[in-house]
Coordinates of C-alpha atoms in Angstrom, one line a residue:
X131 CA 47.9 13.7 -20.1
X132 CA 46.7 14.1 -16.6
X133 CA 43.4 15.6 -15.3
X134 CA 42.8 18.3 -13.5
X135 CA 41.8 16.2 -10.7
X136 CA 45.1 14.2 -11.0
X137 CA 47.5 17.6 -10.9
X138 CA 45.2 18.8 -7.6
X139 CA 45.9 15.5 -6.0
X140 CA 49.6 15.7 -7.2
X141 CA 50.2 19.4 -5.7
X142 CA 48.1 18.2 -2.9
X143 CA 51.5 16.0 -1.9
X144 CA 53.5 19.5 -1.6
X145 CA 51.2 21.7 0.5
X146 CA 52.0 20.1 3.5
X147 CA 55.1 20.4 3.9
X148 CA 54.6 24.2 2.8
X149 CA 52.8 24.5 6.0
X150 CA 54.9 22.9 8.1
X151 CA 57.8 25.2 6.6
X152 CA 55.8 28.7 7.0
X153 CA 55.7 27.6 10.3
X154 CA 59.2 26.8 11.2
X155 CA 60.9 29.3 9.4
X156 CA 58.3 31.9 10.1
X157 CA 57.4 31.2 13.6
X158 CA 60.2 29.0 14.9
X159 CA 63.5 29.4 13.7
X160 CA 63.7 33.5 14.1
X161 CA 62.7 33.5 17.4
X162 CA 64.9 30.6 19.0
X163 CA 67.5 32.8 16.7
X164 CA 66.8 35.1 18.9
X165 CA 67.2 33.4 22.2
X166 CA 70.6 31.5 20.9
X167 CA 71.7 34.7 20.4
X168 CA 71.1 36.1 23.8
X169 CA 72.5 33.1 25.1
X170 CA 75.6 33.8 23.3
X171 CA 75.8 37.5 24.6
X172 CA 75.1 36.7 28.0
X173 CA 78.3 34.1 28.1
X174 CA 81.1 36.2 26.7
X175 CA 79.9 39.8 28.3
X176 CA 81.4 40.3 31.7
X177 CA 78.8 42.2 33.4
X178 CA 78.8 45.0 36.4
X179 CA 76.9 44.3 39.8
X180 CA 73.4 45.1 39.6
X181 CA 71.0 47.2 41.7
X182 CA 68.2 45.1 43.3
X183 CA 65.6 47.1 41.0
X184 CA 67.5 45.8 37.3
X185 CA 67.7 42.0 38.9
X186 CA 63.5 42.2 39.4
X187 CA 63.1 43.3 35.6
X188 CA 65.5 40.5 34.1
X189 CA 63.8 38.0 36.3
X190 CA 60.0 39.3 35.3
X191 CA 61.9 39.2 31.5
X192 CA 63.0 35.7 32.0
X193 CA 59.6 34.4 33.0
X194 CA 58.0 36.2 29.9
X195 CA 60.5 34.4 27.9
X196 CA 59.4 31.1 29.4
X197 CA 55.7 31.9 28.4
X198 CA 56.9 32.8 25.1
X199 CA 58.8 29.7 24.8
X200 CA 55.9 27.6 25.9
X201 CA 53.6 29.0 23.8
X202 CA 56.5 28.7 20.6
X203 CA 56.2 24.9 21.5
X204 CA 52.7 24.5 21.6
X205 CA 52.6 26.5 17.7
X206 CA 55.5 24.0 16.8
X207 CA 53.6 21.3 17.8
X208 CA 50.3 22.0 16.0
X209 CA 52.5 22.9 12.7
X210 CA 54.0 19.5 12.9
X211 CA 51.0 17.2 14.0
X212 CA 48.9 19.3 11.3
X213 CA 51.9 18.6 8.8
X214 CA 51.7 14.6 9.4
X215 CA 48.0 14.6 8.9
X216 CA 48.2 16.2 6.1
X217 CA 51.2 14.2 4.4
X218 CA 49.5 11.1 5.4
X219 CA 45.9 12.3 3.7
X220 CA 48.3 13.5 0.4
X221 CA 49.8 10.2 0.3
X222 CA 46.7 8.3 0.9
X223 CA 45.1 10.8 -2.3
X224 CA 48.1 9.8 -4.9
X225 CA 48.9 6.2 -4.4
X226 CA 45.7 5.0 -3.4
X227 CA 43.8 7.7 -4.6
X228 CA 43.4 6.7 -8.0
X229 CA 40.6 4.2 -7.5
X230 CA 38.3 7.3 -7.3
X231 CA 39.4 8.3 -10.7
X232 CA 36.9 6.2 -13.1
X233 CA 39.2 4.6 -15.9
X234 CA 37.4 1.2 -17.7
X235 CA 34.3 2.3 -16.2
X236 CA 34.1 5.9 -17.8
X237 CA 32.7 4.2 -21.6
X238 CA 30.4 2.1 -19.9
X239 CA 29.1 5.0 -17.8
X240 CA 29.1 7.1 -20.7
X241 CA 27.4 4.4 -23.2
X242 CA 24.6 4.2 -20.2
X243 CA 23.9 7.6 -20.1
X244 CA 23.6 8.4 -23.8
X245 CA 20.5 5.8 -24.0
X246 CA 18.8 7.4 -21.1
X247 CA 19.0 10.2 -22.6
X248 CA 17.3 8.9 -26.4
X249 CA 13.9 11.1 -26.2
X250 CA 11.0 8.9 -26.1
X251 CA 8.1 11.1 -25.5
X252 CA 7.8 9.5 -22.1
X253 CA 5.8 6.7 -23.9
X254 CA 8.2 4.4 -24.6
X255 CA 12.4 3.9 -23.6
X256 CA 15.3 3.1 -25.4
X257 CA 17.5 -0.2 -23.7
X258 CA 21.0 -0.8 -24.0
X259 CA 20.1 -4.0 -25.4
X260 CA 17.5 -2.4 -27.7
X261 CA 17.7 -2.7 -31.9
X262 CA 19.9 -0.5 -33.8
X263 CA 18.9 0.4 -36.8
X264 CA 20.1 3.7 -37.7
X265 CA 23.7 5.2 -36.3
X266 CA 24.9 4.0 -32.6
X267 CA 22.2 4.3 -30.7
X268 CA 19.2 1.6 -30.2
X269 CA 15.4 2.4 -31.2
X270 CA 12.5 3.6 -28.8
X271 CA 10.5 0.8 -27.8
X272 CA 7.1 2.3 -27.4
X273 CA 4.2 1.5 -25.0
X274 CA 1.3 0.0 -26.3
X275 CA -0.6 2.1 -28.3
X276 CA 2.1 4.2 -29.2
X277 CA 4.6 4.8 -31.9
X278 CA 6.6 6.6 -34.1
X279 CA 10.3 7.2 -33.9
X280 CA 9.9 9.1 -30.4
X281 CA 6.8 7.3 -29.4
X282 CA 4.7 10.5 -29.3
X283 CA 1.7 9.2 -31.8
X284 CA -1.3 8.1 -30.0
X285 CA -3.9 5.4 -31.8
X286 CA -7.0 5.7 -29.7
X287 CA -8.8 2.7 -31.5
X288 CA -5.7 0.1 -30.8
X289 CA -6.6 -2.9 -28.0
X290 CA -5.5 -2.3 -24.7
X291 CA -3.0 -4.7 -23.4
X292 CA -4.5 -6.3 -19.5
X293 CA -3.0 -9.6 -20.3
X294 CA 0.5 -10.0 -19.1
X295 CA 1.8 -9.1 -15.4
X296 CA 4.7 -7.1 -16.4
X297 CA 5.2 -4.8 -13.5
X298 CA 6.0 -1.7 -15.2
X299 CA 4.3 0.5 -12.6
X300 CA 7.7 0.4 -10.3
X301 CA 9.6 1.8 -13.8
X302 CA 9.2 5.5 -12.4
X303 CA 10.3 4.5 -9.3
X304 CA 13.6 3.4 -10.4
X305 CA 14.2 6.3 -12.5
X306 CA 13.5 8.6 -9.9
X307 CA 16.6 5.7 -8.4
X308 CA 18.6 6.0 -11.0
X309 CA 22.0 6.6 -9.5
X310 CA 22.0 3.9 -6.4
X311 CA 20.2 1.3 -8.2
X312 CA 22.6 1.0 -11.4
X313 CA 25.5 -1.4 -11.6
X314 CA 28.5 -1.4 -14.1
X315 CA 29.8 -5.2 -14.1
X316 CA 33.4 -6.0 -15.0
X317 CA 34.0 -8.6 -18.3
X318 CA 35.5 -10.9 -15.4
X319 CA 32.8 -10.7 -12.4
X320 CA 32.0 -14.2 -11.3
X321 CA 33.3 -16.3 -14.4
X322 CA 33.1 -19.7 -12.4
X323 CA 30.4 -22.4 -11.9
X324 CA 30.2 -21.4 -7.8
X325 CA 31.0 -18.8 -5.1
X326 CA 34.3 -18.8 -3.4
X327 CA 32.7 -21.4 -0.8
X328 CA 31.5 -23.7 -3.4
X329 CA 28.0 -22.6 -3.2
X330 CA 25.7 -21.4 -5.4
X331 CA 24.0 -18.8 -4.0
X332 CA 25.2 -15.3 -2.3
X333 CA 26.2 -15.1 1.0
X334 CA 25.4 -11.4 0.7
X335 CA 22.2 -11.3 -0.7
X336 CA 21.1 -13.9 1.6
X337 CA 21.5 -11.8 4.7
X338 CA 20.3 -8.7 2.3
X339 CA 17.0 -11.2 2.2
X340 CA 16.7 -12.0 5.4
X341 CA 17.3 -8.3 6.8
X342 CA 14.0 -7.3 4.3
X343 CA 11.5 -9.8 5.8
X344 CA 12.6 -8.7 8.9
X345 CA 11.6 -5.1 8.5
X346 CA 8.6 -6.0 6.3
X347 CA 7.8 -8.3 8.9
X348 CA 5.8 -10.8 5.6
X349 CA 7.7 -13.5 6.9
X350 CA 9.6 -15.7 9.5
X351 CA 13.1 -16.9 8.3
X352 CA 14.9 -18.1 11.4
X353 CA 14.9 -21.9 11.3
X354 CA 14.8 -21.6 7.5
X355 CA 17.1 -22.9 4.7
X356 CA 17.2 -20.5 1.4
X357 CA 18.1 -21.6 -2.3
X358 CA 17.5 -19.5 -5.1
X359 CA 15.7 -19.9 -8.5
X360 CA 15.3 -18.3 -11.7
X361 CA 12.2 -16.4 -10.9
X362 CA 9.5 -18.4 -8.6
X363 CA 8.6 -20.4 -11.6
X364 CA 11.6 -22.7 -11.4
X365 CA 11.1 -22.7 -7.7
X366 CA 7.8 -24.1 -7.9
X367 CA 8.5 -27.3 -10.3
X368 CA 11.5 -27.5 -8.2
X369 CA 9.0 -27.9 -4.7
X370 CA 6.8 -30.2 -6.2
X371 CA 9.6 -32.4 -7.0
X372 CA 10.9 -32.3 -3.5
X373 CA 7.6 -33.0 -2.0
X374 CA 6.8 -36.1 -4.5
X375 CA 7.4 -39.5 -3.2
X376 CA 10.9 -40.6 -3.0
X377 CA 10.0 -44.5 -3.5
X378 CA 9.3 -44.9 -7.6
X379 CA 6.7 -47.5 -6.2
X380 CA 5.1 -45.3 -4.5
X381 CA 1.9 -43.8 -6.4
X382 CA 2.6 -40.6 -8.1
X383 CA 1.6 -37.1 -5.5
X384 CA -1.1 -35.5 -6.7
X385 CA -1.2 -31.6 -7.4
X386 CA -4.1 -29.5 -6.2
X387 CA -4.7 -26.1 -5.8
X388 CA -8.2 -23.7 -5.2
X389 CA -10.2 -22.4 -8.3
X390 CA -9.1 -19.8 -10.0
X391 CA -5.7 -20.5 -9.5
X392 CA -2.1 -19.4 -11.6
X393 CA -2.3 -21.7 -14.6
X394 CA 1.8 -22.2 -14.6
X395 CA 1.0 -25.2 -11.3
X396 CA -1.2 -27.4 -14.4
X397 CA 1.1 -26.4 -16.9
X398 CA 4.2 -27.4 -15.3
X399 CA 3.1 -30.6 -14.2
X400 CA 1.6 -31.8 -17.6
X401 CA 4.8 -30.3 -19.2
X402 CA 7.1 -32.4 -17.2
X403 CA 4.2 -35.9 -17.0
X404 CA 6.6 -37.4 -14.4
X405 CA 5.5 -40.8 -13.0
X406 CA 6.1 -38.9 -9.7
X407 CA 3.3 -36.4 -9.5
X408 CA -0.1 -35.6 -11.1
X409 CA -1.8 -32.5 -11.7
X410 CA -5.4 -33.1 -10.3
X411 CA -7.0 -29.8 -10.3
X412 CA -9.3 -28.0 -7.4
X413 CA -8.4 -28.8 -3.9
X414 CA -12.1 -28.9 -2.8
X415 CA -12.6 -32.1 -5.2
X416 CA -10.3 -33.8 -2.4
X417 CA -11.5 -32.7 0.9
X418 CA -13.5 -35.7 1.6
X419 CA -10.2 -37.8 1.1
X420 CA -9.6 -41.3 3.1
X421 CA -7.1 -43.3 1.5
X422 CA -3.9 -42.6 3.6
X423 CA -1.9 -44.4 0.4
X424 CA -2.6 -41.3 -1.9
X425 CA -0.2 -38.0 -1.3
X426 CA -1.1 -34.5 -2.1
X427 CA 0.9 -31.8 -2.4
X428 CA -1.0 -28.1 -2.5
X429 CA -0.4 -25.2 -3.9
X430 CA -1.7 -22.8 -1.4
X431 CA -1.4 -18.6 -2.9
X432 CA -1.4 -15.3 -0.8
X433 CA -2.4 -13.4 -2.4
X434 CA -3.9 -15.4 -4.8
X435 CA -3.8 -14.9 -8.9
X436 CA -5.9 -13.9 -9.9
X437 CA -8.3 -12.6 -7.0
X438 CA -6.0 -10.7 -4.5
X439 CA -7.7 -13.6 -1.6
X440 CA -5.3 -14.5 1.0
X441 CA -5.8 -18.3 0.7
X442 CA -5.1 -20.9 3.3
X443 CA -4.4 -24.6 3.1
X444 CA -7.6 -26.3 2.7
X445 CA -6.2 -30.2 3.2
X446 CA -4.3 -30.8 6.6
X447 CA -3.4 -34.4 6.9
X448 CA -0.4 -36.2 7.1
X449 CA -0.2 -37.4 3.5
X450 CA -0.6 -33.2 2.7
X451 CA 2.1 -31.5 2.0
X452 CA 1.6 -27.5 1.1
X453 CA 3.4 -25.6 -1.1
X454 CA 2.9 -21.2 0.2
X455 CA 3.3 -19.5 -3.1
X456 CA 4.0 -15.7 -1.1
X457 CA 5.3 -14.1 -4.7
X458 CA 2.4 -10.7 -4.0
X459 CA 2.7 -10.5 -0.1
X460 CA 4.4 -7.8 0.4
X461 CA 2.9 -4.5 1.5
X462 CA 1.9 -2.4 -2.0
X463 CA -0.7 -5.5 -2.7
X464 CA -2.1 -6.5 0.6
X465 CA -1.9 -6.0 3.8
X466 CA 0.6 -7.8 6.2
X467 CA -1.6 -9.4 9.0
X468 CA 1.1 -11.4 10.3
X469 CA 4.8 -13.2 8.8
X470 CA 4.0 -15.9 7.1
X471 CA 5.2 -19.0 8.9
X472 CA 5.4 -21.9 6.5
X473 CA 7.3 -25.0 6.1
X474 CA 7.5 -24.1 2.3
X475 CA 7.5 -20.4 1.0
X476 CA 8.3 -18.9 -2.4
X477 CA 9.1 -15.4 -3.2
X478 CA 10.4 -13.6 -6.2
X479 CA 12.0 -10.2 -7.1
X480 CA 9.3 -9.8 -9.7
X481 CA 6.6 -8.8 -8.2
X482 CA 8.8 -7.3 -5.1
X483 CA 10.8 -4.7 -7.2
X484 CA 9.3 -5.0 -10.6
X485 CA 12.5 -6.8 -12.2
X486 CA 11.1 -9.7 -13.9
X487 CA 13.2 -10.0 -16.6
X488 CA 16.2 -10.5 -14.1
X489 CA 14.4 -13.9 -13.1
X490 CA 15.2 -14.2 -9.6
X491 CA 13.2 -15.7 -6.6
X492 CA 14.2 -17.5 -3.7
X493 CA 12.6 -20.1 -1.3
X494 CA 12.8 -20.7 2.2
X495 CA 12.6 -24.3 3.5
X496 CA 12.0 -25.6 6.9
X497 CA 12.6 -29.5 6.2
X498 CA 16.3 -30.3 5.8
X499 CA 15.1 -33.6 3.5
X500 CA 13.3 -31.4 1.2
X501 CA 15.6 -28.5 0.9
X502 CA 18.4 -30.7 0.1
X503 CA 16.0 -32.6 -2.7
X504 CA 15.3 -28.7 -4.0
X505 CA 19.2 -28.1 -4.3
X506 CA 19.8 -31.4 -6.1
X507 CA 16.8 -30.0 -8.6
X508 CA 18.5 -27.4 -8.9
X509 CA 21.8 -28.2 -9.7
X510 CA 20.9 -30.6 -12.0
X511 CA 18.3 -28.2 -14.2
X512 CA 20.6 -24.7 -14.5
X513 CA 23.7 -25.2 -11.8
X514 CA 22.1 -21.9 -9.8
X515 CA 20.9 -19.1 -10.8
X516 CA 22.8 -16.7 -12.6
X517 CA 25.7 -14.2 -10.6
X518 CA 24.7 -11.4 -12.9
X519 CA 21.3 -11.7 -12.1
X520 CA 22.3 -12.3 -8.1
X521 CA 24.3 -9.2 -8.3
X522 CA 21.5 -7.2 -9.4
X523 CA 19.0 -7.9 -7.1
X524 CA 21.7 -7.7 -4.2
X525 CA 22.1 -4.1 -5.8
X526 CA 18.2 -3.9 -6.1
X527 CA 17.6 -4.7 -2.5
X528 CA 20.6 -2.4 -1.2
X529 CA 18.4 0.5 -2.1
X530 CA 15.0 -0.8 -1.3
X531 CA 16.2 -1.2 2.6
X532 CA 16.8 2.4 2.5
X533 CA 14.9 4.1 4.9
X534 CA 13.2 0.4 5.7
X535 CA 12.0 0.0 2.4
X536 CA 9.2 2.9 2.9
X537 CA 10.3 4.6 -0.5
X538 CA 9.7 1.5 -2.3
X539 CA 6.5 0.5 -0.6
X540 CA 4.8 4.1 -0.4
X541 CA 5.0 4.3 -3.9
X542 CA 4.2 0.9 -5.2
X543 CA 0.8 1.3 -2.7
X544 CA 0.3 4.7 -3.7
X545 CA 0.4 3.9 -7.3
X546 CA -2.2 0.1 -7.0
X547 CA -4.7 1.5 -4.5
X548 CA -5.0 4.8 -6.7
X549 CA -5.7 2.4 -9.6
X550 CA -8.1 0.0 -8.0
X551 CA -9.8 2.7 -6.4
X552 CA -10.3 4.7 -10.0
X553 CA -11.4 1.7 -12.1
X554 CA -13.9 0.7 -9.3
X555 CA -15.6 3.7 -9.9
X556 CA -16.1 2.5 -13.0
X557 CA -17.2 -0.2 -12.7
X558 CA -19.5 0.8 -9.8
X559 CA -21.3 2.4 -12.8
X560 CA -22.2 -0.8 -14.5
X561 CA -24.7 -3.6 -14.4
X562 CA -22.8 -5.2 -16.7
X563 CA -19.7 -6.0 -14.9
X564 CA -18.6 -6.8 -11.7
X565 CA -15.2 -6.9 -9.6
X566 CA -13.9 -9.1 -6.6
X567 CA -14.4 -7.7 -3.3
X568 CA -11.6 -6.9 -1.0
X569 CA -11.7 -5.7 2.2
X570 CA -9.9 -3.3 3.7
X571 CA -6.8 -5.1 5.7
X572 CA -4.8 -4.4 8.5
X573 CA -1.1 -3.8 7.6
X574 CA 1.7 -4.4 10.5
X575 CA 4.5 -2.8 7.9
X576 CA 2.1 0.4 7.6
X577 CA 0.5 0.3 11.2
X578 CA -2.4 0.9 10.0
X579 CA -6.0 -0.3 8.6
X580 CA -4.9 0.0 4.0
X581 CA -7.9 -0.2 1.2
X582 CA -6.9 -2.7 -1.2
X583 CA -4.2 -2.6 -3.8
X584 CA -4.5 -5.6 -6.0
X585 CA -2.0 -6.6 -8.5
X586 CA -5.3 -7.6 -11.1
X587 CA -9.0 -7.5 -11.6
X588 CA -11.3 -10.2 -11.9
X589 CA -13.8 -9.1 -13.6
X590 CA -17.3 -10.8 -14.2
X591 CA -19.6 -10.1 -17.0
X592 CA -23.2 -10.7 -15.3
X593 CA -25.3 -11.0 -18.2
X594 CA -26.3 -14.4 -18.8
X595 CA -26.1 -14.1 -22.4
X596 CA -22.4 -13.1 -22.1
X597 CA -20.7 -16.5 -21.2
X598 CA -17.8 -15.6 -22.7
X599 CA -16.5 -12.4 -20.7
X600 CA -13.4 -12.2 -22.5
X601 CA -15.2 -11.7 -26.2
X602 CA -17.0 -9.6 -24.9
X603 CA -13.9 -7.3 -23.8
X604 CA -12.0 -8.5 -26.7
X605 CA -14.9 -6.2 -28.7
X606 CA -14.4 -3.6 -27.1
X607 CA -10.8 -3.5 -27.2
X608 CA -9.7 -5.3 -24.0
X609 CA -7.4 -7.8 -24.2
X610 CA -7.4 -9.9 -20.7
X611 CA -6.8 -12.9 -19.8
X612 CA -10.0 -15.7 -19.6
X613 CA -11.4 -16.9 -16.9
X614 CA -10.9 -20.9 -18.0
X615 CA -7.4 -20.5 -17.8
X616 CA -7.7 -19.7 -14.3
X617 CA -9.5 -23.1 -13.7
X618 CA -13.3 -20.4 -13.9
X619 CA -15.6 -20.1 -15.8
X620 CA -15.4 -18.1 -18.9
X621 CA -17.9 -15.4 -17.5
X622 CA -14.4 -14.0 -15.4
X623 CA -11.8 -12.6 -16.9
X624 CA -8.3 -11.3 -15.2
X625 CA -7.4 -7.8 -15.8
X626 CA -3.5 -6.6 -15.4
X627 CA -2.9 -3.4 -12.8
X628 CA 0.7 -3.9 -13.3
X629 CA 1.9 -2.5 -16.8
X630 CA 2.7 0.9 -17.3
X631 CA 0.5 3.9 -16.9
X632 CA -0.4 4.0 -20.6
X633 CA -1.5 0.4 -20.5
X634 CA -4.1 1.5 -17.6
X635 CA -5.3 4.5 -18.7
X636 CA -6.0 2.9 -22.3
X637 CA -7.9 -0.1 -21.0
X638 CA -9.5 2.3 -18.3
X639 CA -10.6 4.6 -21.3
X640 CA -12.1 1.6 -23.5
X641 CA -13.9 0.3 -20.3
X642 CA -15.7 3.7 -19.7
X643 CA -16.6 3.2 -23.5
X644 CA -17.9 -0.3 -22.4
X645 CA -20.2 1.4 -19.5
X646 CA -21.1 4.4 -21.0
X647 CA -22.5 1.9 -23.7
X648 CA -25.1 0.5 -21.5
X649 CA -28.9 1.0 -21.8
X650 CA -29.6 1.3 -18.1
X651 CA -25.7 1.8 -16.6
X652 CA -26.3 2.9 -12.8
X653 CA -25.6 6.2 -11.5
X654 CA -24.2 8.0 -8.6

């Protein structure tokens, strides 16, 4: 049966030439009826001879006919150029017309709406991949702290959760995007190995990439090579193997980085014990360096994890290689001084949109050698990254360049700086515990001089009877993330800014606790 759309569109098709027929039978035909008529008359009467005066009047009658006639042509001609437009619109709307008509897409679209729509107290959300366990519809999958079917009971004595770096705080964000940012994907998008030119990355999304540094201004990409990875983590093993000696006989590079620094650089390089590279911990251990036989290759972060510092390379030689891990430079975590212009540099959607679960980053790659070694890693380890997760992100990125990415970016800052600045008053009020100190930065993107937004706290505990910062939070219901794993000492422990507002305001509420606990706390 057709819809009511489909029977507008098909008596669309008629109405033209309805028009066009008004007009010519209306305003046409009758009145050159009329003149065949007269034409007739005037050839088969025989007339008498005129006075002067009646030869004026059929003259001044002839040229009012002439007007009439010209201004009959002009109406014909509108009727029938109007006509022809129309038809052509009309045809345009039933043959081609139908694309605009969902059909396979309709239960998809209708599947996504109805888990939106599962009430979750605004504590939790259900996913389309969620657990059914009742009817057709998936569970609520509550926030810490939270649960119940709908998410709505509260437990006020439960641990906060400061660990992980999930980046819920962009989730509102999107859902105030929901319409542009969400993708149906056909059962047959992108079935092959490669893109239509071989490749393994988008052609698309790499100019979609390019285009954002550009108006972010975070970093220079002309001259640059780009290859995707699944997130920046598979990026970074895949750098370090690049950057490693070529020559087996050639002793293995060893890995540095600054204390603290993201514990995934020592992980990956003791998971993986290759003969080619060595994980040799804090970059100021090697400064003094003179044996031109030994390579290094350093992990250099801006801004760093877990301190918010905008680090620089500390070795320059020519047996240093540096590895720009640029995953939080981007305008709602620091200021934007200046692009970045390294050989080396690794971003990732993660920490850009908030889609980490999509696991996608990219690198960009000045040295031909060492792109082409990052490709062959890649190849070999997953064949690319995934289309559907490519896709995505190309989506993802379509609506962050709106308005130059000032939607995205306004709220994201909005949303850390309003945290930072509300848990350093807290802490303010303590003896107990301290925070990092960032400065306030200047920001080309903004224009202007931005407080800081950090992505985490590192907090100290300045007793000196509490080594071990993260018991003491653990006590008081904190759960963070300690300071040894950072390559620090156990007095610091990281503190996540990025989950959802719930997370925050639960560890915010148990640090007050912790404060208000003190026997001389400071006041304002």
């Amino acid at each position: 049966m057709d819809s009511p759309w489909q029977i507008v569109r098909y008596h669309a098709l008629f109405f033209p030439f309805l028009i066009w027929e008004r007009c010519f039978l209306l305003e046409v035909w009758p009145r050159k009826r009329g003149q065949l008529c007269n034409i007739i008359t005037n050839q088969t009467i025989i007339v008498e001879p005129r006075e002067k005066k009646t030869i004026l009047v059929e003259e001044e009658e002839e040229e009012e006919a002439a007007k009439m006639d010209k201004n009959l042509s002009s109406k014909y001609m509108v009727c029938l150029v109007t006509s022809i437009i129309l038809n052509i619109l009309a045809i345009i709307n039933v043959y081609v017309g139908d694309g605009w008509d969902l059909s396979w897409t309709k239960r998809a679209a209708t599947e996504a709406e109805a888990v939106a729509a599962i009430y979750c107290s605004g504590h939790g959300r259900a996913y389309m991949d969620g657990l059914v366990l009742d009817g057709n519809l998936p569970v609520c999958e509550c926030n810490s702290c939270y649960g119940g079917p709908d998410c709505s009971q509260f437990n006020p004595t439960c641990i906060a959760d400061a660990d992980g770096g999930d980046p819920y705080f962009l989730e509102p964000f999107w859902m105030q995007n929901a319409a542009s940012s969400a993708l149906v994907v056909a059962g047959w998008h992108r079935m092959g190995y490669t893109y239509h030119d071989k490749s393994f990355i988008s052609a698309e999304l790499e100019r979609h990439i390019r285009k954002l540094h550009a108006i972010v201004g975070n970093a220079v990409t002309d001259g640059r090579r780009i290859l995707f990875g699944a997130g920046s983590s598979q990026l970074l093993i895949a750098a370090v193997y690049a950057l490693s000696p070529v020559n087996s006989s050639s002793p293995a590079a060893r890995v540095v980085v600054s204390t603290p620094y993201y514990q995934l650089y020592k992980m990956q390089a003791e998971v993986f014990n290759s003969v080619e590279f060595k994980f040799e911990g804090d970059t100021s251990l090697w400064m003094n360096n003179s044996d031109p036989n030994v390579n290094f290759i350093e992990f250099v972060t801006a801004p760093n994890n877990p301190d918010g510092k905008l680090n620089e390379a500390v070795l320059h030689s020519s047996y240093a290689k540096a590895i720009h891990d640029r995953a939080y430079y981007w305008p709602h975590f620091t200021g934007i001084p200046a692009p970045a212009d390294d050989d080396l540099m690794i971003f990732t959607i993660s920490k850009l949109t908030g889609h980490a679960g999509s696991r996608f980053g990219w690198a960009m790659v000045k040295d031909r050698a060492v792109y082409e070694r990052m490709v062959q890693y890649m190849q070999i380890n997953t064949m690319g990254v995934s289309r559907d997760s490519q896709l995505r992100t190309l989506k993802l990125l379509r609506v962050v360049l709106e308005r130059e990415a000032r939607d995205l970016f306004d709220f994201g800052y909005k949303t850390m700086s309003s945290r930072w600045e509300t848990l350093s008053k807290t802490i303010s009020m303590s003896k107990r515990f301290s925070l990092q100190e960032i400065r306030p930065e200047n920001c080309t993107y903004f224009d202007r001089i931005r407080e800081a937004s950090p992505g985490y706290a590192w907090l100290k505990c300045e007793r000196n009877e509490e080594k071990n910062c993260y018991r003491v939070l653990k006590a008081g219901n904190i759960t963070g993330r300690a300071g040894k794993v950072f390559g620090a000492e156990d007095r610091y422990v990281r503190l996540s800014l990025l989950r959802s507002q719930d997370d925050f305001d639960v560890m915010l509420h148990h640090l007050n606790k912790l404060v208000l606990e003190e026997g001389g706390s400071k006041t304002m």
